[in-house]
Amino acid sequence: MAFSALFWSFNSSFFLKHSINHLKNPPKTPLGHLYLSTMKFASSNLKQTNQAQEAPSLAFQLKEYMFTKLKQVNEALEEAVPLQQPIKIHEAMRYSLLGNGKRMCPILCIASCELVGGDEELAMPMACALEMVHAMSLIHDDLPCMDNDDLRRGKPTNHKVFGECIAILAGDALLSLAFEHIASKTKNVSPDCVVRAIAELGSAIGSRGVVAGQIVDIDSEGKEVSMKTLEYIHVHKTAKLVEASAVCGAIMGGADVAGIERLRKYARSIGLLYQVVDDILDVTKSSEELGKTAGKDLASNKATYPKLMGIDEAKKFAAQLVEQAKEELASFDSAKAVPLFHLADYIASRQS
């Protein structure tokens, strides 16, 4: 079921209502300052039918987990896009795909698959496809006709290195390859599940997903934007792909409908969280610290969470989103859910 059909519209906003309630009545046990150490686990109130669930073990090492998964994803991506003829297009594809990325979407996909009883092998083709789609979105987002950015992940953007024509084609090629890769490389997953996952990803990045967010974002430049519109933009432009990452991983792992929907809500929260933190960092960090051009949203008069809410209230909203995300994990095996608990904290505490 489509994300937007469940909770989101210009007329009804799930997170907006929750964020306003939160600002009026802050939780008695907040998750703490937004900029927590990535290695420190923040306590959360996990409630399910008024029963407290024990928090995940503090012994879990997020840094080690992320490093291991990132290494495996990078190896799979290297194999998926070898340098071959035509050389120029594959150089451009690899330049953006194999750069110094966080690999959040692939790692979320794998962790979701493992949470519901699957393993990394089942999820890896989908994980690679998600990173291909993400790389495509960044290439296109940086183009002069879109955000017109010169810096991405600490390096010149794709079009600055290869030219606009090659950059556009590199993005197109990565998008096409993503679906080919899922269909041709996924093993030991039922055809029905593969088709469902492909449909989920296609919906997330199309005219009801990422493209919808981008269109409203472009149309809103230089205008007074309401919180409801800002939320629509970022739920679609950013959170949709994060949501698809968790949902597709769960589908590949054989999750039931209830499990998929809980992970959908978890990912929806951390996807929006990612954007709230991104908006905060854009006005509090330098370009060198971020690895991309800082202050661009302010310079282009774009609506952001700090602009509409203020930095302090944006941080409070981010803390609430962490709490909401963790609540959706309460019914899963706590040991298997540990990576996802810590991933929420990692997103909240990131500094770039």
XYZ file of C-alpha atoms in Angstrom:
352
model
C 0.000 0.000 0.000
C 1.349 3.409 -0.938
C 2.819 5.494 1.836
C 0.930 8.639 0.847
C -2.371 6.786 0.792
C -1.889 5.652 4.367
C -1.044 8.808 6.265
C 0.010 11.726 4.126
C -1.865 14.426 2.300
C -1.973 18.167 2.237
C -5.159 17.966 4.284
C -4.087 15.467 6.936
C -0.606 15.303 8.426
C 0.327 12.576 10.900
C 3.713 13.997 11.868
C 2.543 17.603 11.905
C -0.105 16.805 14.501
C 2.379 14.837 16.569
C 5.034 17.536 16.305
C 2.618 20.257 17.438
C 1.455 18.146 20.367
C 5.067 17.519 21.248
C 5.926 21.208 21.192
C 2.994 21.986 23.466
C 3.599 19.048 25.785
C 7.230 17.931 25.671
C 7.752 14.334 26.860
C 8.798 13.963 30.472
C 11.661 11.667 29.512
C 13.140 13.189 26.333
C 15.802 11.409 24.352
C 18.255 14.138 25.210
C 20.313 16.568 23.184
C 20.168 16.015 19.439
C 23.923 15.759 19.069
C 24.535 12.563 21.012
C 27.694 10.586 20.439
C 27.081 7.986 17.768
C 28.439 5.377 20.154
C 26.177 6.302 23.065
C 22.818 4.604 23.255
C 19.985 6.947 24.245
C 17.291 5.429 26.423
C 13.765 5.471 25.044
C 10.286 4.838 26.301
C 9.164 1.740 24.433
C 5.546 0.977 25.154
C 3.283 -1.684 23.797
C -0.147 -2.128 25.342
C 1.080 -0.269 28.434
C 3.890 -2.764 28.988
C 7.529 -1.604 29.008
C 9.982 -3.506 26.848
C 13.590 -3.858 27.896
C 15.912 -1.596 25.911
C 18.477 -3.215 23.584
C 21.852 -4.186 24.977
C 24.363 -1.413 25.474
C 27.054 -3.841 24.346
C 26.017 -3.453 20.699
C 28.722 -1.678 18.711
C 27.087 0.426 16.029
C 30.404 1.537 14.535
C 31.543 -2.055 14.012
C 28.156 -3.105 12.609
C 28.013 -0.176 10.188
C 31.617 -0.686 9.072
C 31.030 -4.386 8.365
C 27.823 -3.811 6.419
C 29.254 -0.823 4.555
C 32.271 -2.876 3.470
C 30.065 -5.687 2.178
C 27.757 -3.291 0.351
C 30.718 -1.483 -1.237
C 32.170 -4.767 -2.473
C 28.821 -5.735 -3.994
C 28.480 -2.320 -5.675
C 32.001 -2.545 -7.092
C 31.103 -5.884 -8.651
C 27.726 -4.652 -9.902
C 29.156 -1.711 -11.865
C 32.538 -2.688 -13.342
C 34.508 -0.268 -15.482
C 33.638 -1.324 -19.016
C 32.717 0.109 -22.385
C 31.539 2.779 -22.900
C 34.208 3.894 -20.432
C 33.009 7.456 -19.915
C 29.473 6.575 -18.795
C 30.678 3.846 -16.450
C 33.281 6.181 -14.978
C 30.525 8.695 -14.258
C 28.243 6.038 -12.749
C 31.020 4.706 -10.525
C 32.135 8.203 -9.513
C 28.840 8.897 -7.751
C 27.921 5.341 -6.784
C 31.218 4.335 -5.186
C 31.925 7.631 -3.447
C 32.212 8.131 0.280
C 28.543 7.590 1.111
C 26.906 6.544 4.375
C 25.039 3.642 2.663
C 22.123 4.213 5.021
C 19.486 2.835 2.644
C 21.354 -0.425 1.871
C 22.185 -1.002 5.537
C 18.584 -0.331 6.548
C 17.415 -2.796 3.884
C 19.738 -5.532 5.139
C 18.951 -4.887 8.814
C 15.208 -5.042 8.101
C 15.604 -8.315 6.230
C 17.599 -9.805 9.109
C 15.080 -8.507 11.647
C 12.263 -10.584 10.136
C 14.328 -13.758 9.773
C 16.084 -13.298 6.440
C 19.796 -12.910 5.796
C 22.140 -10.534 4.034
C 22.372 -12.618 0.875
C 18.632 -12.323 0.260
C 18.710 -8.548 0.627
C 22.004 -7.580 -1.017
C 20.766 -7.168 -4.624
C 17.965 -4.926 -3.380
C 20.413 -3.084 -1.107
C 22.662 -2.345 -4.093
C 19.692 -1.243 -6.172
C 18.651 1.209 -3.461
C 22.108 2.776 -3.464
C 22.004 3.030 -7.265
C 18.674 4.841 -7.028
C 20.012 7.083 -4.284
C 23.110 7.949 -6.336
C 20.886 8.769 -9.317
C 18.770 11.093 -7.183
C 21.867 12.932 -5.940
C 23.309 13.340 -9.446
C 20.057 14.781 -10.737
C 19.424 16.861 -7.608
C 22.817 18.571 -7.997
C 22.256 19.611 -11.617
C 22.154 23.327 -12.475
C 18.476 23.034 -13.420
C 17.674 21.643 -9.950
C 19.695 22.564 -6.833
C 22.766 23.688 -8.806
C 25.310 22.295 -6.352
C 29.062 22.089 -6.895
C 29.997 19.825 -3.990
C 28.788 16.381 -2.896
C 30.427 14.100 -0.310
C 33.440 16.363 -0.250
C 34.034 16.126 -4.012
C 32.915 18.072 -7.082
C 29.448 16.993 -8.182
C 29.064 14.637 -11.124
C 28.183 17.302 -13.674
C 31.192 19.383 -12.625
C 33.485 16.475 -13.465
C 31.793 14.894 -16.482
C 29.498 17.631 -17.808
C 25.728 17.908 -17.617
C 24.922 15.539 -20.483
C 27.006 12.683 -19.100
C 25.710 13.312 -15.571
C 22.086 13.048 -16.700
C 22.832 9.854 -18.611
C 24.772 8.401 -15.665
C 21.750 8.960 -13.436
C 19.449 7.393 -16.037
C 21.759 4.391 -16.380
C 21.930 3.837 -12.620
C 18.137 3.943 -12.349
C 17.736 1.376 -15.125
C 20.462 -0.841 -13.705
C 18.826 -0.819 -10.268
C 15.742 -2.691 -11.474
C 17.762 -4.977 -13.724
C 19.989 -5.848 -10.769
C 17.065 -6.799 -8.527
C 15.486 -8.970 -11.200
C 18.661 -10.725 -12.312
C 20.645 -11.097 -9.084
C 18.077 -11.874 -6.381
C 18.271 -15.546 -5.365
C 16.178 -17.758 -3.075
C 13.337 -15.255 -2.850
C 9.924 -16.088 -4.287
C 9.045 -14.345 -7.583
C 6.000 -12.844 -5.891
C 8.151 -11.176 -3.236
C 10.605 -9.893 -5.836
C 7.771 -8.333 -7.841
C 6.256 -6.771 -4.712
C 9.604 -5.266 -3.775
C 10.168 -3.903 -7.280
C 6.700 -2.315 -7.213
C 7.430 -0.784 -3.800
C 10.686 0.762 -5.001
C 9.143 2.014 -8.245
C 6.314 3.690 -6.346
C 8.729 5.294 -3.871
C 10.797 7.070 -6.520
C 8.093 7.968 -9.050
C 5.451 10.668 -9.387
C 3.884 9.680 -6.044
C 7.213 9.576 -4.233
C 10.579 11.267 -4.676
C 9.518 13.055 -7.857
C 6.409 14.419 -6.132
C 8.557 15.858 -3.349
C 10.991 17.378 -5.839
C 8.190 19.000 -7.863
C 6.570 20.618 -4.816
C 10.023 21.694 -3.590
C 10.750 23.440 -6.910
C 7.313 25.071 -6.988
C 7.749 26.319 -3.413
C 11.044 28.163 -3.915
C 10.821 31.798 -2.892
C 7.305 31.368 -1.486
C 5.914 31.316 2.028
C 5.534 27.613 2.831
C 3.371 26.103 5.550
C 4.565 23.348 7.860
C 2.152 20.996 6.122
C 3.701 21.682 2.709
C 7.241 21.405 4.063
C 6.369 18.053 5.566
C 4.898 16.841 2.275
C 8.092 17.816 0.452
C 10.416 15.965 2.798
C 8.243 12.914 3.359
C 8.269 12.372 -0.386
C 11.666 13.730 -1.406
C 13.627 12.076 1.426
C 11.582 9.716 3.590
C 10.008 7.739 0.754
C 13.272 6.113 -0.298
C 14.173 5.376 3.320
C 10.765 3.792 3.797
C 11.194 1.680 0.669
C 14.554 0.489 1.983
C 13.030 -0.990 5.117
C 9.923 -2.321 3.406
C 11.825 -3.977 0.540
C 14.244 -5.578 2.991
C 11.333 -6.925 5.007
C 9.639 -8.287 1.888
C 12.842 -10.068 0.833
C 13.098 -11.540 4.329
C 9.564 -12.944 4.173
C 7.877 -10.625 6.686
C 4.128 -10.740 7.199
C 1.915 -7.742 6.449
C 1.872 -6.511 10.049
C 5.667 -6.635 10.295
C 6.072 -4.794 7.008
C 3.749 -2.005 8.123
C 5.541 -1.579 11.449
C 8.842 -1.256 9.610
C 7.212 1.151 7.185
C 6.271 3.446 10.073
C 9.706 3.077 11.661
C 11.409 4.068 8.403
C 8.971 6.902 7.825
C 10.037 8.385 11.161
C 13.781 8.054 10.590
C 13.435 9.291 7.006
C 11.821 12.506 8.173
C 14.323 12.619 11.041
C 17.152 12.538 8.497
C 15.774 15.632 6.789
C 15.147 17.545 10.021
C 18.764 16.905 11.060
C 19.947 17.818 7.552
C 18.148 21.155 7.815
C 19.742 21.827 11.201
C 23.228 20.957 9.967
C 22.771 23.190 6.926
C 22.664 26.241 9.202
C 25.061 25.102 11.940
C 27.948 23.481 10.015
C 30.438 24.581 7.376
C 30.769 23.227 3.844
C 34.022 21.535 4.869
C 32.311 19.768 7.770
C 29.318 18.699 5.684
C 31.139 17.714 2.491
C 28.562 19.723 0.540
C 27.641 23.376 0.190
C 26.327 24.698 3.502
C 23.691 27.414 3.769
C 22.221 26.829 0.301
C 18.660 26.488 1.577
C 18.937 29.805 3.384
C 20.537 31.497 0.379
C 17.794 30.260 -1.969
C 15.056 31.174 0.518
C 13.873 27.597 0.860
C 11.611 26.559 3.706
C 13.342 24.397 6.311
C 12.432 23.082 9.749
C 14.742 25.533 11.571
C 13.302 28.387 9.525
C 9.693 27.514 10.352
C 10.162 26.106 13.869
C 13.444 27.527 15.096
C 16.516 25.388 15.774
C 15.564 24.448 19.336
C 12.084 23.289 18.371
C 13.462 21.447 15.343
C 15.785 19.551 17.689
C 12.846 18.666 19.932
C 10.918 17.428 16.913
C 13.908 15.297 15.915
C 13.992 13.752 19.396
C 10.316 12.883 19.145
C 10.826 11.243 15.759
C 13.524 9.023 17.292
C 11.075 7.990 19.999
C 8.302 7.283 17.497
C 10.640 5.173 15.376
C 11.727 3.052 18.331
C 8.153 2.469 19.432
C 7.489 0.700 16.122
C 10.215 -1.845 16.959
C 8.684 -2.844 20.285
C 6.951 -5.977 18.977
C 10.032 -7.425 17.234
C 12.690 -9.662 18.760
C 14.714 -7.155 20.794
C 18.061 -8.791 19.969
C 17.417 -8.614 16.211
C 16.045 -5.069 16.502
C 19.208 -3.685 18.132
C 20.783 -2.379 14.870
C 17.623 -0.452 14.016
C 17.390 1.073 17.504
C 20.935 2.344 17.192
C 20.492 3.429 13.579
C 17.807 5.884 14.729
C 20.248 7.353 17.264
C 22.985 7.490 14.638
C 20.810 9.515 12.262
C 19.842 11.901 15.063
C 23.447 12.444 16.136
C 25.189 12.642 12.757
C 27.379 15.658 12.140
C 27.553 15.576 8.340
